[in-house]
């Protein structure tokens, strides 16, 4: 059943390697779609239009099992909702429609649903982290408060539905915490499109701080262009760099802010391709690198090197046809080890990377 | 609180004029002052803990502003706020447990009904305990509107007790507990040297060569303790220009019969290859594990790192500061009088204000502190044991509550 669904709904039926649904969503939400981009897209490999069409698979109302993924897809498309929120909303929907009469049954049902979700898009770290977090919450709630089953169930549903608010509140908290780090007259570099980082900049601008932002272009989906557009709209002076100009500009940069797709147990982060090399350059030039990430992105992963992750691929548009017989690196993300990160700004407070494993151990052991 | 006002303004003046300096003296006097603030505070009938905390905040704000470089002031203010919160919660938790007990004893027959209140009271108590802790992944999904849960539990406890005699007893109890806890804190500040020194024998081995810079009482006691335990070792003392406190330390060590060598600060790199361990004091330990220390320390730390010599910082827990250093070299620094460097009159012809545009050609800068980043520190020895820099956040979450970090911001809102 899971395999069928996989084939039916994963936004790319044929290609080799399969395209990461997570990065597909990100591109849909945050990439710049200009006339120029569309022209490039048309000129480039035809697979791009293919994936565009596939990104919205027809909702096929299936049985009990298909519901999770549909619900998840529905939420995933909302540009304001984070992936984790979508996951938790989907699991909440499972609880609501569940006909289980005991906590144990409900837990088993949820476990199945969350496994299905996770295997549907193995490339999304925040999806699996959010599923784990919610499962943990369910188990803990049922153990802590020996209330009646109905009461416990409605409490779970209520908490699950509040998660969207929690996510928004987390972003606000992070923005507040980060204000001390932004000094008047500083220049910061941001990489890729991150809602948290944007929230930080928004708050800083409304606090009348004077600073300048350099923004990477964020190839291949040009999320950086979208970011720079929104930063400029806030009235903050912004300059766009091509991704390869980071080292060139590093001497005028005072600090670097990046978001994260996931924070792993070592305290390192998994983020959009290019973060690792920015971190290396920053480290060698002694510039602080701050990661802004909500705590529900803490994932129980321990990548040992760059290749030690589920590969996430995405289509790359080079503008011109790629010469025949040339291989293309299509990975969408890289892993930045903790020693290159200065601090993590999370809704749990400002943390050093070593705190992440502590938090995860507390929760899951 | 009119009686303490002169005390407060007196201390503020002392801080402003730099009459009180050094984290130990400052921490101790702040704690004593806050203790008298608490004891003079008139307790109202409702929301006593919050009122008390507000009073402390109002005083703390002035104290912190008087000398923002003395981070120990802020540390103690936050510690006291944390103490108030802790005592309040422990007293309400007791109240809740009492409530649930009475509920059970009242209707013994209706066992189906009294299941609920008991449990929910227990849940409330656990939530109350949770509010003390820093936010964590565990509590991310739990929804505890902190204030309402607390005030609800407090009011329900009050309703059940009813009698006013009980209430005033409770009031006095909170105040008494807080004063006692501040007393413990003062005790802790005073005994931190002993606690730290106890660990000396484990760290200093026979025939080792120790390097230190300037003079720190904590370091002195640490070395004394090792000497008393019959360790024989040699100490290099960098003199600590421009105040040359190292000379004083050298004399004190020699009195106790410790083999001592005085070197200039600039000789640290030359001597470091013969050193087994660097032990220094600190002005403050920041939340990221960085250290604010007397000037010249960063150089020593870099020298130690270059030769892979362990760099150990000894400091009492009152020096633990829950803030993150932002541009510490400038913002957390103090420029002292140039008289430390130059004798008056010596360079008077260079300081002629009539030349050029009215600014003298010679400028003298005399900063007090250095910032040592956490990656250069091997170990912190505090009264609670040895910790690595990445563990400092844990100590901080133990001693302070997360919402007290900005003392000022809280009171204004």
XYZ file of C-alpha atoms in Angstrom:
778
model
C 0.000 0.000 0.000
C 2.755 2.381 0.946
C 4.592 1.676 -2.249
C 1.540 2.335 -4.388
C 0.965 5.608 -2.692
C 4.547 6.477 -3.167
C 4.211 6.020 -6.862
C 0.904 7.824 -7.043
C 1.726 10.888 -5.018
C 5.404 11.567 -4.945
C 5.767 14.586 -7.156
C 7.981 12.892 -9.641
C 6.945 9.575 -11.030
C 9.680 8.613 -13.448
C 12.955 10.337 -12.870
C 16.172 8.937 -11.637
C 17.085 10.151 -9.016
C 13.718 10.958 -7.461
C 13.115 14.596 -6.648
C 12.815 15.521 -3.022
C 9.252 16.548 -2.201
C 10.498 18.746 0.610
C 12.624 20.868 -1.642
C 9.874 20.869 -4.208
C 7.603 22.517 -1.645
C 10.266 24.992 -0.707
C 10.831 25.916 -4.306
C 7.095 26.301 -4.859
C 6.773 28.580 -1.877
C 9.907 30.610 -1.904
C 11.459 30.656 -5.336
C 11.185 33.611 -7.644
C 9.050 32.879 -10.619
C 9.768 35.652 -13.046
C 9.249 35.801 -16.782
C 12.971 35.353 -17.124
C 12.887 32.253 -14.968
C 10.001 30.821 -16.910
C 11.809 31.400 -20.173
C 14.837 29.574 -18.814
C 12.650 26.833 -17.554
C 11.076 26.345 -20.953
C 14.429 26.262 -22.651
C 15.914 23.808 -20.213
C 15.176 20.168 -19.844
C 11.532 19.331 -20.244
C 11.434 17.587 -16.896
C 10.913 20.920 -15.185
C 7.425 21.377 -16.550
C 6.770 17.754 -15.737
C 7.489 18.268 -12.087
C 5.447 21.426 -12.042
C 2.423 19.510 -13.144
C 3.142 16.715 -10.712
C 3.572 19.018 -7.780
C -0.183 19.078 -7.392
C -1.245 15.451 -7.539
C -4.981 14.897 -7.869
C -6.437 14.140 -4.482
C -7.373 10.505 -4.526
C -9.585 9.795 -1.569
C -8.347 6.485 -0.365
C -8.949 4.474 2.755
C -7.852 5.221 6.243
C -4.188 5.230 5.314
C -4.275 7.672 2.431
C -5.855 10.322 4.620
C -2.667 11.290 6.394
C -0.784 12.038 3.269
C -3.643 13.935 1.703
C -4.079 16.015 4.785
C -0.347 16.586 4.908
C -0.284 17.634 1.268
C -3.162 19.991 1.848
C -1.300 21.731 4.655
C 2.022 21.557 2.887
C 0.730 23.795 0.135
C -0.053 26.647 2.487
C 2.875 28.994 2.132
C 2.762 30.201 5.734
C 2.636 26.784 7.337
C 5.941 25.138 8.141
C 6.435 21.526 7.132
C 6.368 20.468 10.779
C 3.022 22.159 11.251
C 1.655 20.293 8.247
C 2.879 17.006 9.691
C 1.341 17.602 13.089
C -1.924 18.789 11.548
C -2.039 15.597 9.510
C -1.471 13.459 12.599
C -4.089 15.422 14.497
C -6.537 14.675 11.700
C -5.741 10.989 12.175
C -6.620 11.226 15.845
C -9.845 13.025 15.071
C -11.042 10.489 12.544
C -9.823 7.562 14.590
C -12.350 5.055 15.873
C -9.961 3.678 18.455
C -11.345 3.184 21.930
C -8.160 2.821 23.909
C -4.989 4.804 24.095
C -2.966 1.832 22.921
C -5.041 1.442 19.766
C -4.761 5.126 19.075
C -1.019 5.037 19.526
C -0.654 2.124 17.144
C -2.804 3.870 14.581
C -0.777 7.045 14.919
C 2.461 5.145 14.676
C 1.340 3.623 11.408
C 0.292 6.988 10.059
C 3.518 8.678 11.068
C 5.608 5.877 9.563
C 3.662 6.272 6.360
C 4.229 10.003 6.344
C 7.900 9.603 7.029
C 8.413 7.062 4.302
C 6.407 9.148 1.874
C 9.052 11.850 1.969
C 12.196 10.516 3.590
C 14.110 13.634 2.608
C 12.230 16.000 4.870
C 13.921 16.246 8.242
C 11.398 18.533 9.843
C 8.634 16.147 8.806
C 10.175 13.201 10.592
C 11.275 15.333 13.539
C 7.753 16.680 13.965
C 6.248 13.180 13.718
C 8.639 11.922 16.402
C 7.930 14.899 18.606
C 4.193 14.454 18.363
C 4.367 10.698 18.940
C 6.457 11.324 22.006
C 3.942 13.864 23.226
C 1.091 11.409 22.763
C 2.868 8.676 24.687
C 3.846 11.019 27.463
C 0.400 12.548 27.800
C -1.250 9.171 28.102
C 1.232 8.135 30.769
C 1.259 11.328 32.738
C -2.390 12.120 32.991
C -4.542 9.089 33.558
C -7.611 10.915 32.439
C -10.479 9.319 30.598
C -9.744 8.320 27.062
C -12.075 10.879 25.499
C -10.590 13.672 27.551
C -7.079 12.650 26.607
C -8.056 12.400 22.961
C -9.644 15.811 22.832
C -6.659 17.252 24.632
C -4.338 15.756 22.023
C -6.448 17.160 19.210
C -6.564 20.552 20.826
C -2.808 20.641 21.350
C -2.165 19.431 17.812
C -4.310 22.160 16.369
C -2.526 24.745 18.451
C 0.774 23.697 16.914
C 0.487 26.248 14.145
C 0.380 28.936 16.807
C 3.289 27.360 18.648
C 5.269 27.496 15.453
C 4.471 31.165 14.904
C 5.216 31.947 18.527
C 8.538 30.125 18.240
C 9.514 32.380 15.346
C 8.570 35.451 17.355
C 10.606 34.264 20.330
C 13.626 33.641 18.156
C 13.308 37.068 16.587
C 13.182 38.620 20.037
C 16.208 36.707 21.282
C 18.237 37.602 18.246
C 17.826 41.342 18.625
C 20.758 41.581 21.027
C 22.991 40.129 18.358
C 22.230 42.732 15.738
C 24.289 45.814 16.420
C 23.856 49.148 14.729
C 26.011 49.534 11.681
C 26.642 45.843 11.136
C 26.547 43.940 7.904
C 25.088 40.470 7.853
C 24.960 37.708 5.344
C 21.921 35.515 4.874
C 21.730 32.375 2.782
C 18.610 31.034 1.178
C 15.053 31.801 2.143
C 14.250 31.298 5.784
C 11.062 32.461 7.440
C 12.761 32.673 10.803
C 15.589 34.816 9.516
C 13.087 37.027 7.752
C 11.178 37.403 11.020
C 14.418 38.413 12.748
C 15.157 41.047 10.132
C 11.596 42.304 10.278
C 11.766 42.826 14.018
C 15.194 44.431 13.778
C 13.938 46.832 11.139
C 10.913 47.738 13.221
C 13.240 48.338 16.175
C 14.945 50.937 13.997
C 18.256 49.172 13.917
C 20.601 50.284 11.191
C 22.199 47.429 9.353
C 22.874 46.086 5.912
C 22.149 42.673 4.528
C 24.011 40.722 1.906
C 21.937 37.997 0.406
C 23.162 35.041 -1.597
C 21.380 34.235 -4.786
C 20.522 30.724 -3.612
C 20.870 28.741 -6.777
C 19.270 26.748 -8.267
C 15.811 27.757 -7.100
C 16.920 31.334 -6.394
C 15.333 31.446 -3.008
C 17.819 34.175 -2.155
C 16.325 36.498 -4.741
C 12.938 36.091 -3.148
C 14.526 36.742 0.237
C 16.251 39.905 -0.985
C 12.992 41.089 -2.450
C 11.266 40.780 0.905
C 14.187 42.349 2.762
C 14.195 45.310 0.395
C 10.462 45.690 1.010
C 11.281 46.168 4.699
C 13.444 49.130 3.818
C 16.706 47.408 4.722
C 19.645 48.042 2.387
C 20.301 44.731 0.672
C 22.794 43.457 -1.861
C 22.570 40.176 -3.722
C 25.673 38.060 -4.266
C 26.102 35.088 -6.481
C 26.706 32.049 -4.339
C 30.355 31.920 -5.261
C 31.034 35.490 -4.082
C 30.739 34.678 -0.402
C 34.461 34.459 0.323
C 35.038 37.587 -1.750
C 32.603 39.582 0.399
C 33.421 38.012 3.746
C 35.692 40.807 4.964
C 32.841 43.306 4.979
C 30.506 40.927 6.766
C 30.146 41.043 10.559
C 27.905 38.034 11.095
C 26.020 35.365 9.242
C 22.448 34.282 9.829
C 21.108 31.067 8.367
C 18.001 29.032 8.942
C 18.022 25.256 9.081
C 16.050 22.421 7.531
C 16.992 20.332 10.502
C 19.240 20.471 13.526
C 20.892 17.125 14.168
C 22.040 15.478 17.338
C 25.655 16.574 17.047
C 24.437 20.170 17.109
C 25.261 20.581 13.430
C 22.663 21.642 10.929
C 21.348 20.353 7.664
C 20.468 23.232 5.423
C 20.304 24.372 1.854
C 23.322 23.581 -0.288
C 26.061 26.131 0.252
C 25.648 26.591 3.973
C 28.641 24.379 4.691
C 30.975 26.341 2.515
C 29.756 29.632 3.936
C 30.379 28.236 7.415
C 33.893 27.188 6.441
C 34.710 30.592 5.025
C 33.204 32.313 8.060
C 35.159 30.082 10.405
C 38.439 30.725 8.682
C 37.814 34.465 8.762
C 36.587 34.386 12.367
C 33.067 35.630 11.724
C 30.217 34.440 13.918
C 27.598 32.243 12.281
C 24.199 32.123 13.941
C 21.589 29.516 13.153
C 17.972 30.482 13.656
C 15.843 27.363 14.007
C 12.701 26.373 15.830
C 13.234 23.635 18.372
C 10.833 21.262 16.626
C 13.440 20.943 13.916
C 15.762 19.091 16.281
C 16.007 15.664 14.716
C 17.425 12.414 15.953
C 20.002 12.076 13.223
C 23.733 11.849 13.474
C 25.249 12.311 10.031
C 28.930 11.425 9.979
C 29.685 13.163 6.716
C 28.010 14.859 3.782
C 26.876 11.664 2.100
C 25.533 10.095 5.277
C 21.988 11.353 4.770
C 19.006 10.361 2.705
C 19.871 12.076 -0.547
C 17.539 14.909 -1.472
C 17.598 15.830 -5.109
C 16.086 18.660 -7.025
C 16.087 19.708 -10.631
C 18.725 22.216 -11.598
C 18.171 24.602 -14.420
C 21.393 25.799 -15.997
C 19.768 28.084 -18.497
C 21.489 26.354 -21.367
C 21.391 22.690 -22.298
C 23.924 20.657 -20.347
C 26.499 19.000 -22.605
C 25.801 15.363 -23.257
C 27.527 12.825 -21.051
C 27.982 15.279 -18.178
C 26.789 14.288 -14.767
C 25.081 16.842 -12.562
C 25.250 17.102 -8.795
C 21.646 17.591 -7.833
C 21.836 17.369 -4.033
C 19.731 20.031 -2.405
C 21.373 20.268 0.983
C 24.538 19.831 2.952
C 25.548 19.141 6.526
C 27.409 21.761 8.553
C 29.273 20.246 11.516
C 28.786 21.921 14.903
C 32.317 23.271 15.275
C 31.585 25.811 12.556
C 28.454 27.182 14.210
C 28.719 29.901 16.821
C 25.291 29.763 18.429
C 21.835 28.421 17.758
C 18.997 30.866 18.274
C 15.963 28.760 19.133
C 12.698 29.233 20.952
C 14.284 27.357 23.862
C 16.802 30.172 24.178
C 20.215 30.886 22.767
C 22.015 27.578 22.731
C 25.485 26.302 22.048
C 25.471 23.376 19.621
C 26.166 20.887 22.405
C 22.811 21.641 24.020
C 20.934 20.065 21.119
C 21.910 16.516 22.001
C 21.043 17.212 25.633
C 17.538 18.307 24.670
C 17.028 15.329 22.401
C 18.281 12.881 25.000
C 15.979 14.395 27.605
C 13.024 13.986 25.325
C 13.611 10.576 23.815
C 15.462 8.608 26.482
C 10.177 50.276 51.396
C 11.225 53.788 52.452
C 13.669 52.470 55.036
C 15.931 50.778 52.545
C 15.999 53.643 50.090
C 19.025 55.353 51.708
C 20.845 52.016 51.767
C 20.126 51.498 48.090
C 21.213 54.960 47.021
C 24.318 54.670 49.147
C 25.290 51.436 47.426
C 24.451 52.852 44.002
C 26.764 55.758 44.729
C 29.520 53.407 45.844
C 29.149 51.418 42.650
C 29.157 54.539 40.516
C 32.266 55.917 42.150
C 33.932 52.520 41.903
C 34.321 52.428 45.669
C 33.239 48.794 45.604
C 35.046 46.710 43.054
C 35.784 43.071 42.465
C 33.056 40.502 41.909
C 33.269 38.998 45.377
C 32.769 42.225 47.315
C 30.128 43.417 44.898
C 28.224 40.134 44.922
C 28.264 39.921 48.691
C 27.113 43.472 49.260
C 24.407 43.197 46.616
C 23.055 40.071 48.266
C 23.080 41.741 51.678
C 21.325 44.787 50.321
C 18.658 42.689 48.632
C 18.184 40.747 51.826
C 17.377 43.924 53.672
C 15.090 44.991 50.829
C 13.170 41.741 51.249
C 13.002 42.017 55.014
C 11.722 45.594 54.834
C 9.194 44.751 52.164
C 5.620 44.899 53.380
C 3.770 41.863 52.132
C 0.364 42.439 50.613
C -2.442 39.926 50.687
C -2.480 38.965 47.051
C 0.229 37.949 44.695
C 2.982 38.416 47.210
C 5.687 36.740 45.242
C 5.122 38.951 42.205
C 5.104 42.097 44.337
C 8.296 41.037 46.035
C 9.929 40.262 42.709
C 8.886 43.664 41.392
C 10.452 45.370 44.385
C 13.692 43.468 43.804
C 13.593 44.328 40.116
C 13.112 48.003 40.806
C 16.163 48.044 43.059
C 18.152 45.733 40.799
C 17.621 47.966 37.821
C 19.291 50.877 39.614
C 22.145 48.746 40.838
C 22.863 47.297 37.401
C 22.757 50.701 35.773
C 25.156 52.083 38.376
C 28.008 49.936 37.122
C 27.097 47.696 34.206
C 30.634 46.332 34.071
C 30.258 44.656 37.447
C 28.252 41.766 36.084
C 28.092 40.189 39.534
C 25.433 42.743 40.549
C 23.086 41.554 37.832
C 23.921 37.939 38.609
C 22.925 38.300 42.239
C 19.748 40.218 41.394
C 18.733 37.404 39.040
C 19.659 34.768 41.586
C 17.406 36.443 44.141
C 14.539 36.663 41.640
C 15.005 32.975 40.954
C 14.979 32.237 44.675
C 11.686 34.089 45.112
C 10.143 32.119 42.274
C 11.419 28.848 43.666
C 10.148 29.488 47.174
C 6.783 30.621 45.859
C 6.345 27.525 43.761
C 7.434 25.164 46.488
C 4.950 26.745 48.880
C 2.054 26.578 46.400
C 2.969 22.986 45.545
C 2.648 22.152 49.225
C -0.681 23.969 49.233
C -1.949 21.938 46.302
C -0.964 18.667 47.863
C -2.754 19.699 51.045
C -5.827 20.530 48.990
C -5.928 17.178 47.278
C -5.516 15.417 50.590
C -8.461 17.282 52.100
C -10.571 16.541 49.043
C -9.965 12.839 49.475
C -10.682 12.831 53.167
C -13.894 14.846 52.789
C -15.818 12.543 50.484
C -14.471 9.121 51.102
C -17.491 7.400 49.604
C -17.550 9.129 46.269
C -14.371 7.533 45.024
C -15.311 7.956 41.367
C -15.536 11.698 41.791
C -12.494 12.448 43.837
C -10.285 10.708 41.329
C -10.351 13.738 39.119
C -9.441 16.605 41.445
C -6.560 14.687 42.990
C -5.049 13.933 39.665
C -5.551 17.328 38.154
C -4.019 18.855 41.268
C -1.016 16.606 40.790
C -0.865 17.679 37.188
C -1.000 21.310 38.218
C 1.794 20.751 40.678
C 3.927 19.137 38.016
C 3.200 22.062 35.738
C 4.173 24.450 38.490
C 7.446 22.638 38.769
C 7.838 22.835 35.034
C 7.509 26.592 35.002
C 10.737 26.830 36.936
C 12.634 24.954 34.336
C 13.871 26.525 31.169
C 11.683 25.807 28.143
C 12.597 22.505 26.570
C 11.539 20.241 23.752
C 9.641 18.155 26.277
C 7.311 20.944 27.225
C 6.996 22.394 23.737
C 3.595 20.877 23.156
C 2.360 21.138 26.729
C 0.294 24.208 27.113
C 0.798 25.843 30.474
C -0.319 29.423 30.605
C 2.167 30.014 33.397
C 0.564 32.837 35.261
C -2.973 31.508 35.139
C -1.968 28.039 36.276
C -0.066 29.515 39.170
C -2.589 32.107 40.239
C -5.356 29.555 39.917
C -3.580 27.109 42.133
C -2.682 29.834 44.591
C -6.244 31.092 44.779
C -7.711 27.637 45.137
C -5.304 26.914 47.937
C -6.286 30.179 49.582
C -10.004 29.425 49.193
C -9.713 26.063 50.814
C -7.731 27.383 53.747
C -10.082 30.277 54.222
C -8.794 31.381 57.588
C -6.865 34.626 57.634
C -4.576 33.395 60.334
C -3.314 30.716 57.981
C -2.811 33.268 55.278
C -0.638 35.601 57.287
C 1.319 32.578 58.429
C 1.885 31.696 54.801
C 2.922 35.270 54.026
C 5.478 35.280 56.725
C 6.625 31.892 55.619
C 7.379 33.018 52.060
C 9.276 36.049 53.284
C 11.121 34.017 55.848
C 12.044 31.370 53.312
C 13.316 33.941 50.844
C 15.433 35.644 53.485
C 16.830 32.313 54.577
C 17.634 31.397 50.986
C 19.420 34.712 50.418
C 21.352 33.984 53.587
C 22.406 30.689 52.037
C 23.436 32.542 48.905
C 25.670 34.889 50.914
C 27.123 31.900 52.683
C 27.786 30.312 49.316
C 29.560 33.426 48.042
C 31.766 33.414 51.121
C 32.627 29.754 51.053
C 33.173 29.433 47.324
C 36.940 29.663 47.822
C 36.964 26.616 50.065
C 34.770 24.662 47.702
C 37.007 25.470 44.755
C 40.218 24.874 46.666
C 39.106 21.391 47.606
C 39.593 20.401 44.004
C 43.156 21.703 43.882
C 44.872 18.443 44.732
C 43.126 16.629 41.930
C 44.278 19.154 39.362
C 47.779 20.064 40.476
C 50.212 17.194 40.378
C 53.630 16.732 41.885
C 56.439 18.838 40.373
C 54.186 20.627 37.935
C 54.787 24.116 36.667
C 51.771 26.418 36.909
C 51.437 29.769 35.198
C 49.107 32.506 36.311
C 48.570 36.149 35.446
C 47.971 38.976 37.860
C 46.398 38.294 41.219
C 43.142 36.566 41.895
C 42.059 35.564 45.355
C 40.515 32.393 44.025
C 43.783 31.379 42.374
C 45.707 32.209 45.521
C 43.478 30.051 47.701
C 43.616 27.296 45.099
C 47.411 27.238 45.136
C 47.522 27.489 48.934
C 45.244 24.480 49.211
C 47.496 22.426 46.965
C 50.523 23.496 48.999
C 48.832 22.572 52.244
C 48.222 19.094 50.914
C 51.999 18.733 50.531
C 52.124 19.097 46.789
C 55.378 20.557 45.616
C 55.058 22.637 42.495
C 56.445 25.767 40.924
C 54.461 28.838 39.945
C 55.256 31.348 37.223
C 53.514 34.619 37.925
C 53.110 37.052 35.063
C 53.137 40.434 36.734
C 49.893 41.687 35.195
C 50.752 45.137 33.908
C 49.726 47.896 34.407
C 48.592 47.211 37.959
C 51.317 44.675 38.766
C 49.087 42.648 41.055
C 51.287 39.708 40.162
C 54.000 41.093 42.408
C 51.626 40.934 45.351
C 50.642 37.374 44.548
C 54.291 36.346 44.230
C 55.031 37.719 47.704
C 52.035 35.922 49.166
C 53.026 32.632 47.567
C 56.604 32.900 48.774
C 55.327 33.448 52.301
C 53.603 30.082 52.089
C 56.768 28.477 50.779
C 55.746 28.002 47.151
C 58.524 28.076 44.569
C 57.673 31.233 42.619
C 59.080 32.931 39.532
C 57.988 36.397 38.429
C 57.979 37.067 34.697
C 56.848 39.996 32.613
C 53.611 39.669 30.686
C 55.531 39.720 27.451
C 57.546 36.682 28.551
C 54.505 34.442 28.667
C 55.089 33.032 25.209
C 58.756 32.435 26.001
C 57.980 30.487 29.152
C 54.807 28.671 28.157
C 56.585 25.640 26.719
C 57.856 24.814 30.217
C 54.430 25.153 31.798
C 52.121 22.209 32.560
C 48.989 24.159 33.308
C 47.677 27.698 33.274
C 45.385 28.570 36.194
C 43.748 31.977 36.191
C 40.875 33.818 37.783
C 38.074 35.612 35.979
C 35.917 38.670 36.270
C 32.873 36.947 34.813
C 31.938 33.795 32.931
C 29.470 34.450 30.143
C 26.666 32.157 29.035
C 28.550 30.874 25.993
C 31.531 29.842 28.135
C 33.577 32.912 27.226
C 35.466 34.669 29.999
C 35.812 38.311 30.908
C 39.201 38.459 32.615
C 41.908 40.975 33.487
C 43.706 42.484 30.541
C 46.372 40.294 28.973
C 44.487 37.065 29.548
C 43.612 36.484 25.931
C 47.313 36.521 25.102
C 47.987 33.928 27.794
C 45.110 31.790 26.518
C 46.411 31.963 22.963
C 49.913 31.040 24.132
C 48.487 28.105 26.059
C 46.533 26.925 23.068
C 49.582 27.220 20.829
C 51.487 24.839 23.093
C 48.489 22.681 24.032
C 48.748 23.644 27.696
C 45.474 23.276 29.598
C 43.923 26.656 30.382
C 41.945 26.391 33.604
C 39.701 29.160 34.907
C 38.752 29.129 38.596
C 35.725 31.193 39.582
C 32.912 31.134 42.103
C 29.380 30.604 40.860
C 28.458 34.234 41.563
C 30.578 35.080 38.523
C 28.369 33.025 36.230
C 26.560 35.517 34.059
C 23.515 34.414 32.049
C 24.120 36.968 29.296
C 25.821 36.473 25.973
C 28.754 38.717 25.207
C 28.104 41.054 22.320
C 31.212 42.815 21.211
C 32.674 42.292 24.706
C 36.021 43.917 23.986
C 34.240 47.243 23.754
C 30.883 46.924 25.474
C 31.968 44.954 28.512
C 35.122 46.884 29.124
C 36.184 49.784 31.216
C 38.887 52.312 30.490
C 40.894 53.194 33.566
C 42.936 56.243 34.370
C 46.184 56.547 32.369
C 48.066 57.120 35.602
C 48.593 53.351 35.802
C 50.730 53.574 32.689
C 52.372 56.956 32.873
C 53.474 59.167 35.687
C 51.859 62.538 35.703
C 54.042 65.122 34.073
C 56.253 62.556 32.399
C 54.763 63.028 28.973
C 53.339 66.460 29.544
C 54.942 67.929 26.446
C 53.248 65.288 24.258
C 49.907 66.108 25.799
C 49.911 69.703 24.738
C 46.333 70.550 23.911
C 47.305 73.671 21.999
C 48.821 71.826 19.057
C 46.859 71.107 15.907
C 43.110 71.045 16.399
C 43.170 70.925 20.165
C 43.685 67.167 20.538
C 46.990 66.000 21.954
C 49.230 63.817 19.816
C 49.607 61.231 22.530
C 46.648 59.157 23.583
C 46.657 56.650 26.426
C 44.164 53.810 26.562
C 44.038 51.608 29.614
C 41.361 48.923 29.258
C 40.659 46.710 32.255
C 39.336 43.527 30.724
C 40.029 40.986 28.050
C 37.558 38.581 26.505
C 38.707 34.984 26.169
C 36.523 33.037 23.738
C 35.198 29.675 24.951
C 37.279 27.604 22.557
C 40.463 28.670 24.345
C 39.276 27.508 27.772
C 39.939 23.889 28.723
C 38.158 23.754 32.048
C 36.157 25.844 34.464
C 36.538 25.032 38.146
C 33.580 26.425 40.096
C 32.236 25.602 43.533
C 30.067 22.925 41.948
C 32.998 21.123 40.321
C 34.846 21.169 37.020
C 32.951 21.958 33.842
C 33.803 22.344 30.199
C 32.829 25.607 28.474
C 30.000 23.949 26.584
C 28.430 22.913 29.886
C 28.127 26.424 31.277
C 24.631 26.840 29.861
C 23.532 23.984 32.120
C 24.841 25.658 35.255
C 23.146 28.829 34.196
C 19.786 27.169 33.703
C 20.208 25.745 37.194
C 20.903 29.072 38.875
C 18.692 31.447 36.913
C 15.217 31.345 35.468
C 14.981 32.097 31.797
C 12.568 35.012 32.013
C 14.747 36.996 34.406
C 17.558 37.541 31.931
C 16.500 41.059 31.099
C 15.854 42.461 34.550
C 15.083 45.836 33.108
C 12.859 44.729 30.272
C 10.590 42.812 32.584
C 9.914 45.690 34.914
C 9.125 48.137 32.144
C 6.577 45.905 30.484
